[in-house]
mmCIF file of C-alpha atoms and ligand atoms in Angstrom:
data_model
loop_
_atom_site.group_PDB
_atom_site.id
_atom_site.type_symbol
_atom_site.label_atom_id
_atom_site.label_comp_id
_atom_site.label_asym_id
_atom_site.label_seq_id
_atom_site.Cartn_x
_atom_site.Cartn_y
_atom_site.Cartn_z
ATOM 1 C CA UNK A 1 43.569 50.715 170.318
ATOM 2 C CA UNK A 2 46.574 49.356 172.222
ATOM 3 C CA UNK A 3 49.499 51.347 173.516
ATOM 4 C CA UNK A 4 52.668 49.773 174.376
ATOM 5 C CA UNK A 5 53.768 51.088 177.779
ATOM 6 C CA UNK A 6 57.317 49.468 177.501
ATOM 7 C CA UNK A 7 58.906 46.543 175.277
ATOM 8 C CA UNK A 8 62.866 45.007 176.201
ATOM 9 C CA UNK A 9 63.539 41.539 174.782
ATOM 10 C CA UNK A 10 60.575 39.558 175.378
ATOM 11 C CA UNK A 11 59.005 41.423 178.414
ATOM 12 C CA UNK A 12 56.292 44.250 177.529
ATOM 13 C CA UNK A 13 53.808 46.082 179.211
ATOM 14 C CA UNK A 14 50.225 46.821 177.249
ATOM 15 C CA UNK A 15 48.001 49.475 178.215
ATOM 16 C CA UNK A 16 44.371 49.453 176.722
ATOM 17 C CA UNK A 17 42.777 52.646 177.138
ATOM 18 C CA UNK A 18 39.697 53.517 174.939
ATOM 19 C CA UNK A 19 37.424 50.143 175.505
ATOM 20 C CA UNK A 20 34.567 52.222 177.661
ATOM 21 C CA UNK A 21 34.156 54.246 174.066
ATOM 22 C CA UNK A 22 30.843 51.917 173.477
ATOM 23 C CA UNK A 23 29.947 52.286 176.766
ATOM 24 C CA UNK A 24 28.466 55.364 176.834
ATOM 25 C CA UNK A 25 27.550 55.819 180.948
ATOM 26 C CA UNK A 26 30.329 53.899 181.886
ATOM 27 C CA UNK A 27 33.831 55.745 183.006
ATOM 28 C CA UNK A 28 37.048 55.253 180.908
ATOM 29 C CA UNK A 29 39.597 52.702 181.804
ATOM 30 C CA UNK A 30 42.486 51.599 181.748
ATOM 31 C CA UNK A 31 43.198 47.539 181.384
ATOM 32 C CA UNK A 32 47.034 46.846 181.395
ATOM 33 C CA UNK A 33 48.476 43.327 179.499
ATOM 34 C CA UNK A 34 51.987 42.610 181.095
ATOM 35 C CA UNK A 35 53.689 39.867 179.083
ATOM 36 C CA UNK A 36 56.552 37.990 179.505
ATOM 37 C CA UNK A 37 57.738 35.613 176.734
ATOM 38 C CA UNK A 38 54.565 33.534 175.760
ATOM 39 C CA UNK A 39 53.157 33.969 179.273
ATOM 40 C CA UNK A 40 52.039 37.126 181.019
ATOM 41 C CA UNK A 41 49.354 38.423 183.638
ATOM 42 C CA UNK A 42 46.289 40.870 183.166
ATOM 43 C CA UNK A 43 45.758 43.367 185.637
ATOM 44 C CA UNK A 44 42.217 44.962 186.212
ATOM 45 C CA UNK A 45 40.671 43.602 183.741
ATOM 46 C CA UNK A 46 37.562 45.519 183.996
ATOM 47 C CA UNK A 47 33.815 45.124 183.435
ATOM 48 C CA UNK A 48 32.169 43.297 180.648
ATOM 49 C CA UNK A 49 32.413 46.047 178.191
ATOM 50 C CA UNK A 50 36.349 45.938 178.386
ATOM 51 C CA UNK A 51 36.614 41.816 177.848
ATOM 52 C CA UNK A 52 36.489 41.568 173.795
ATOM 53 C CA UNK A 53 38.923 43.893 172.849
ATOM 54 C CA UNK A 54 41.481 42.985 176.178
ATOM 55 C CA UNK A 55 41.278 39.192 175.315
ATOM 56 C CA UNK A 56 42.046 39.678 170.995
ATOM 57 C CA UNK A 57 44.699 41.751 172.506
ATOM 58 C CA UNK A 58 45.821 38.937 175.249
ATOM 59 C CA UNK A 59 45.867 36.404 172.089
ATOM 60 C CA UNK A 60 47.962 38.034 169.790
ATOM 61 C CA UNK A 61 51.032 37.580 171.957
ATOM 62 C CA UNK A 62 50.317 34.035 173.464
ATOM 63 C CA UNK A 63 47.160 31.940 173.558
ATOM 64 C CA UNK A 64 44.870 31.974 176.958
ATOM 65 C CA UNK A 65 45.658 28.789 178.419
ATOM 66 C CA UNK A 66 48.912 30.386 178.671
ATOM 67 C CA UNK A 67 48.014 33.083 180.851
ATOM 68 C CA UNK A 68 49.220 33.143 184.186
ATOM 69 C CA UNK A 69 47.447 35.440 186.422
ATOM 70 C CA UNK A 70 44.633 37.545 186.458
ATOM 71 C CA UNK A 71 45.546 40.778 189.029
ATOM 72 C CA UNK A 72 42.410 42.948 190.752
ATOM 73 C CA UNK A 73 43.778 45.221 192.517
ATOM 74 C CA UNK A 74 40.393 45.700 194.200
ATOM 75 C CA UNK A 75 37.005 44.479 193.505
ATOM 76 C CA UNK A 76 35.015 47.355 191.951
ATOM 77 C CA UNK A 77 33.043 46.612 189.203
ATOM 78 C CA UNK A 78 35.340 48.606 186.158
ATOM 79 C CA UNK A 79 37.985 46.193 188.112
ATOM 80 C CA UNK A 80 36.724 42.947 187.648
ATOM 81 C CA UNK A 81 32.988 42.398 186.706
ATOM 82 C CA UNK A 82 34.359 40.684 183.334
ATOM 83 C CA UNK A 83 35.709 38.360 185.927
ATOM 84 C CA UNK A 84 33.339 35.227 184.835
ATOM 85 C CA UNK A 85 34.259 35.422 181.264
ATOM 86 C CA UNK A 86 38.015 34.885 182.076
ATOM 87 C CA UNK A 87 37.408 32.125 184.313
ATOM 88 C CA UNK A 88 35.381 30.269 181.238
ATOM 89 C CA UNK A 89 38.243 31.599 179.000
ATOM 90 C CA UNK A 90 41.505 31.091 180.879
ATOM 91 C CA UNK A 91 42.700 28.901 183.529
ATOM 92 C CA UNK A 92 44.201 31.749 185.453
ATOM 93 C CA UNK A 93 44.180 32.007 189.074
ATOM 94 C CA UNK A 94 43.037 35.469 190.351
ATOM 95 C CA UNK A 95 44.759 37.274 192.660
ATOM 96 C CA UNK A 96 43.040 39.739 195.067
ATOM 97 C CA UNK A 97 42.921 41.098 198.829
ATOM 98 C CA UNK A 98 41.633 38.404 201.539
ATOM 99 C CA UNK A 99 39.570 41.082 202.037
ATOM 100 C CA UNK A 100 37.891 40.877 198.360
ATOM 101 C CA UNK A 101 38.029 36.401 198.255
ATOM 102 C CA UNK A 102 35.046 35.910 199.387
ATOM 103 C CA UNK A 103 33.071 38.457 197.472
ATOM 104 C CA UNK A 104 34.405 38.446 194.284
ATOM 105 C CA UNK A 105 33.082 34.692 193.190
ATOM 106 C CA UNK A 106 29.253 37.321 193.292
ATOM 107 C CA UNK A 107 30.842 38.340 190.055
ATOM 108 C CA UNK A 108 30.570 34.687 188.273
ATOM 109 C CA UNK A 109 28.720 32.064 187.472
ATOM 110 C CA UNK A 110 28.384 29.039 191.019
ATOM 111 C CA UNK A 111 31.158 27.206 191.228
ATOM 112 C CA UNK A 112 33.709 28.970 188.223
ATOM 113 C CA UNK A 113 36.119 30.362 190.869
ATOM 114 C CA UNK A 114 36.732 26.996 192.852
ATOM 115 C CA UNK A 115 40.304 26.821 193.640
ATOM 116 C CA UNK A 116 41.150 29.888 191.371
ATOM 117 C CA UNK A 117 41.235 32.768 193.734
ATOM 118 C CA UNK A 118 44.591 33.660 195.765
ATOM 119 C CA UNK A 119 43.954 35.998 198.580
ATOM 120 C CA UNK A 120 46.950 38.254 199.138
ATOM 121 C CA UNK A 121 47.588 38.933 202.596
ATOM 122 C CA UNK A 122 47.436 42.944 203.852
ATOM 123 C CA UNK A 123 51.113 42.933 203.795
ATOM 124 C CA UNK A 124 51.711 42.302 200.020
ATOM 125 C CA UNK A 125 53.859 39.915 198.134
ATOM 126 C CA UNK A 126 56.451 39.830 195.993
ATOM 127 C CA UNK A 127 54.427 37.376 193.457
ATOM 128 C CA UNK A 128 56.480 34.564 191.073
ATOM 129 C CA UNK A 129 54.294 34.196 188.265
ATOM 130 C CA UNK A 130 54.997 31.861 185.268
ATOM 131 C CA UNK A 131 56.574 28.650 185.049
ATOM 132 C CA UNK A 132 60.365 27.507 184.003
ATOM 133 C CA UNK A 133 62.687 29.828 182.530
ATOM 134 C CA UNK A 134 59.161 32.033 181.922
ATOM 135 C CA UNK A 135 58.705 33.317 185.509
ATOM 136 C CA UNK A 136 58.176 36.872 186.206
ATOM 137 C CA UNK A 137 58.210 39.014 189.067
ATOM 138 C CA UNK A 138 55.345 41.351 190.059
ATOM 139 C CA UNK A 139 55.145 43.042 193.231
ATOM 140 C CA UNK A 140 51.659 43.277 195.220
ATOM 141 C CA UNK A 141 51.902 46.532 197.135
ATOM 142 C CA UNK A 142 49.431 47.027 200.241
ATOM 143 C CA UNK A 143 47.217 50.448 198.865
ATOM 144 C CA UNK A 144 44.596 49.793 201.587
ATOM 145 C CA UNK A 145 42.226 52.443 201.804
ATOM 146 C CA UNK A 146 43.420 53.799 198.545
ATOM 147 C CA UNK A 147 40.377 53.437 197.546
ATOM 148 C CA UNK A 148 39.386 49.883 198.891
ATOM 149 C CA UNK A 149 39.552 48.716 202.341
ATOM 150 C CA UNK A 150 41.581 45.947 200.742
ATOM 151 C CA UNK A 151 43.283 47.309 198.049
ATOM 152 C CA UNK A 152 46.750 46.517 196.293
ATOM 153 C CA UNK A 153 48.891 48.281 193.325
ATOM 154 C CA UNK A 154 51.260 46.157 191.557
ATOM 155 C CA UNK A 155 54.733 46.988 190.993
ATOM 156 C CA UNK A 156 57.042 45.237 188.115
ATOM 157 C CA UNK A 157 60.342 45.213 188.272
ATOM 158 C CA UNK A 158 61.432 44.863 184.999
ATOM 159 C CA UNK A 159 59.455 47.522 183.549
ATOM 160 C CA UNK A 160 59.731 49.935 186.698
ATOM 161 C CA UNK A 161 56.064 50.637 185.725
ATOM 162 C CA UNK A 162 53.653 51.126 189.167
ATOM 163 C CA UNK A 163 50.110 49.789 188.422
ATOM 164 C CA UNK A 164 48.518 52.381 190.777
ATOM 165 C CA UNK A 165 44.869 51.240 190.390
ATOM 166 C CA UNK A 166 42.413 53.712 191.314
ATOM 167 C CA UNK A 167 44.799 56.287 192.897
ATOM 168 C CA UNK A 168 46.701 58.916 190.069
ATOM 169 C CA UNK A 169 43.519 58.426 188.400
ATOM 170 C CA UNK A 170 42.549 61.563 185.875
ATOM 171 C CA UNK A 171 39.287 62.372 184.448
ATOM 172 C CA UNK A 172 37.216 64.618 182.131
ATOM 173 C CA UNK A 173 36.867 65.688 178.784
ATOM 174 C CA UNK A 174 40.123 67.548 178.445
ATOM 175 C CA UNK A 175 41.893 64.174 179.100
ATOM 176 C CA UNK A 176 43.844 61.538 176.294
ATOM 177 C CA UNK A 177 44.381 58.644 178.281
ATOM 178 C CA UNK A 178 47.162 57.881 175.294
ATOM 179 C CA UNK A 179 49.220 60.687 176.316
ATOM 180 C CA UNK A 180 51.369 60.445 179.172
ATOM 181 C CA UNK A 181 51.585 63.264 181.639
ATOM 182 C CA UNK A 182 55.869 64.593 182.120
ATOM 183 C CA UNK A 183 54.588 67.665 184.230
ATOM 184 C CA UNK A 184 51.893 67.649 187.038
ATOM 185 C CA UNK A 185 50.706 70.944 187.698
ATOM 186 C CA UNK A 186 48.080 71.632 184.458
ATOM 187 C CA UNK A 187 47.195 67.961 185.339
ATOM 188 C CA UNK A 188 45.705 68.499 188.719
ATOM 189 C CA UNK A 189 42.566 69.755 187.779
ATOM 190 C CA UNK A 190 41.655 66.264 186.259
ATOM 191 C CA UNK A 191 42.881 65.038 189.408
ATOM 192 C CA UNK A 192 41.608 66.664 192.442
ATOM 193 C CA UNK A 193 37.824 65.966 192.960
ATOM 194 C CA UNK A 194 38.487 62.468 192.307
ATOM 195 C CA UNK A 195 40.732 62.052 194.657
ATOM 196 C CA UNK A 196 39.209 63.988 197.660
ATOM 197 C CA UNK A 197 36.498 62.451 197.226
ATOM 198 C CA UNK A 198 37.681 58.763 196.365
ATOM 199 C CA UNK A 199 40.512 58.389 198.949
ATOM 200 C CA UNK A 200 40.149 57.696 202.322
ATOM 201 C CA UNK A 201 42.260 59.939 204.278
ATOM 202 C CA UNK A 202 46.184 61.994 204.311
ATOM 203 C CA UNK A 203 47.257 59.539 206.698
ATOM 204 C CA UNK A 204 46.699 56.469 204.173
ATOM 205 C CA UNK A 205 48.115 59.206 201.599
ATOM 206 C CA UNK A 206 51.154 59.894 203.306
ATOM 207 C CA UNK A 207 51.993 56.434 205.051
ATOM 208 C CA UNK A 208 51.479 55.414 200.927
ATOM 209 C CA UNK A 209 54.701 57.860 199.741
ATOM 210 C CA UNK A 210 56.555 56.743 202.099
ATOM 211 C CA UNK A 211 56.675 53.441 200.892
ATOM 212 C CA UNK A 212 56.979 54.394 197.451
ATOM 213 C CA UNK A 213 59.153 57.308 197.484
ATOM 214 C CA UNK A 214 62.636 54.771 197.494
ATOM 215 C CA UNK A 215 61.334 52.606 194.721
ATOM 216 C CA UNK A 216 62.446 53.408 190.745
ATOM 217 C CA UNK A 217 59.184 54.055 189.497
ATOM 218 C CA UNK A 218 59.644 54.796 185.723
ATOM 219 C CA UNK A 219 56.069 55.301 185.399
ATOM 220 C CA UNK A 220 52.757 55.341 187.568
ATOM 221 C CA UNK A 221 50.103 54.002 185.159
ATOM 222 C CA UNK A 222 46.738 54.303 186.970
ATOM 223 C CA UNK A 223 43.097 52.541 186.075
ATOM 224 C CA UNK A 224 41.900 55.718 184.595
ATOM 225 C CA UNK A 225 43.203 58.186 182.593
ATOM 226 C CA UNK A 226 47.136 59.084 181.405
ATOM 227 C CA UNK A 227 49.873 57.402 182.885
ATOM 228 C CA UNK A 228 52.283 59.884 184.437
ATOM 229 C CA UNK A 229 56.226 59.482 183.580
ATOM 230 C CA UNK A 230 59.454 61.403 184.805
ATOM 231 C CA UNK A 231 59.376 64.249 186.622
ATOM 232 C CA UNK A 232 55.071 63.836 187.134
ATOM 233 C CA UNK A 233 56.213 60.953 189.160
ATOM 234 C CA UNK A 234 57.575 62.134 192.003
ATOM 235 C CA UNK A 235 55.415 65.597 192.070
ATOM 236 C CA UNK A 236 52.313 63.066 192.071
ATOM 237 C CA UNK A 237 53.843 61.414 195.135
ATOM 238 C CA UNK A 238 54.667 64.946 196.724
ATOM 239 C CA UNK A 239 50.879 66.028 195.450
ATOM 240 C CA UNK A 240 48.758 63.009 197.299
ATOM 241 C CA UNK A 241 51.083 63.156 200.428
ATOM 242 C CA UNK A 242 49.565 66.909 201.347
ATOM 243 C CA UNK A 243 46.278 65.899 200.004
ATOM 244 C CA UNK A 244 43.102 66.598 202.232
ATOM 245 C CA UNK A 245 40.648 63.776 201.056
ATOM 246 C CA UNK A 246 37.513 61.213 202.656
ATOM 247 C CA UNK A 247 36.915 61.566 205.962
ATOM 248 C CA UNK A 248 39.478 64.261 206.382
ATOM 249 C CA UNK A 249 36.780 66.656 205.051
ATOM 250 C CA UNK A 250 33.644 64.999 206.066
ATOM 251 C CA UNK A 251 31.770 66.467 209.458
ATOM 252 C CA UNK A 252 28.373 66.635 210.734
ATOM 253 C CA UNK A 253 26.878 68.306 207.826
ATOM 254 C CA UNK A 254 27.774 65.611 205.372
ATOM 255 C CA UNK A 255 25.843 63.119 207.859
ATOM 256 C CA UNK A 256 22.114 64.893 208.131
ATOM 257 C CA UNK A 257 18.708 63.375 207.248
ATOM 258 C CA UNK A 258 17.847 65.008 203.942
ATOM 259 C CA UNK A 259 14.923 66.842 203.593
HETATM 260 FE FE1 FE2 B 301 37.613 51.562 192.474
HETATM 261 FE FE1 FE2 B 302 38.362 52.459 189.083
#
């Protein structure tokens, strides 16, 4: 139901992987659970098919008024469309893009977001969450473009796990989301029309490895599919930065009347 992504002490990282099973149409996903003594944050929580099984899960390590932050790294709907059933449930604030503030309250009920949403700035933040000896560190990477216009993948520290959101994302029936990927190449193929097609361009692709090339990324744990550890790390980073993708392939023949 649950895998555990990484445990020290009282910090652990949660990844729940097989909560689309009852929804037939819908695409698998991946919520993550990041707790940190009896606090902790929930990062793309997904749609309403996800919430049950991610909020028992929430509960048995700390109750909900103890949660601390709810984390969209964009505002698809397999992101966030649960989104009003945490704000009746928890008295998180959620953090998203500026670019995302004013659109996600669409996902709720009038009035349930007042006050509640944080819009993080394009640059990113290093985010305190947490109160008193309690407080955590997660870092809000700028991903823009990768898919979303505004569009952020959070980093912890502690962990050295990169919540990648949409990009390192794997499909198809060959896939077990539960098993993480050490090697990239026979993992590709689960990869590639997904991201051509998804991402926005090389330049976003490449200006993105950059960045994350110097940091120690244990693990890139993505909103679908496996999360990819040791050496699938960096040959995912060296993968996406030659990747042709979005409007690097489009021309005039993707832009005609049809017929
Ligand atoms: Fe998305
Ligand atoms: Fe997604």
């Amino acid at each position: 139901m649950s895998i555990e992504l990484f445990r020290q002490d009282r910090h652990a990282c949660v990844m729940f992987a097989r909560l689309g099973d009852e929804g037939g149409d819908a695409v698998q996903s991946n919520q993550f659970l990041l707790v940190n003594g009896s606090t902790g944050a929930i990062l793309d929580p997904g749609g309403n098919i996800a919430y049950h099984e991610l909020y028992l899960g929430m509960s048995a390590f700390f109750p909900p008024h103890k949660l601390a932050a709810i984390l969209a790294s964009h505002a698809d709907p397999d992101i966030i469309a649960s989104l009003d059933r945490w704000m009746t449930a928890t008295e998180a604030p959620v953090y998203i893009s500026r670019v995302w503030e004013r659109f996600a309250p669409h996902f709720c009920k009038p009035g349930k977001t007042a006050g509640r949403i944080v819009g993080l700035p394009d640059a990113g933040e290093r985010l305190r969450l947490g109160t008193g000896d309690e407080r955590f560190e997660l870092w809000a990477l700028p991903a823009h473009f990768l898919h979303a216009e505004g569009n952020f993948q959070f980093y912890d520290p502690v962990s050295r796990i990169l919540f990648s959101g949409d990009l390192g994302a794997s499909m198809g029936v060959s896939l077990n989301p539960e098993q993480a990927v050490t090697s990239l190449a026979a993992h590709i193929p689960r990869m590639e029309g997904f991201h051509r097609r998804y991402m926005v361009s090389n330049k976003v692709l490449r200006l993105w490895a950059a960045m994350v090339r110097p940091l120690d990324i244990q693990m890139i744990a993505p909103q679908h599919g496996a999360p990819m550890v040791g050496a699938a790390v960096g040959e995912f980073i060296d993968w996406v930065e030659q990747l042709a993708c979005g409007i690097d392939l489009f021309g005039a023949g993707n832009y005609r009347v049809p017929g």
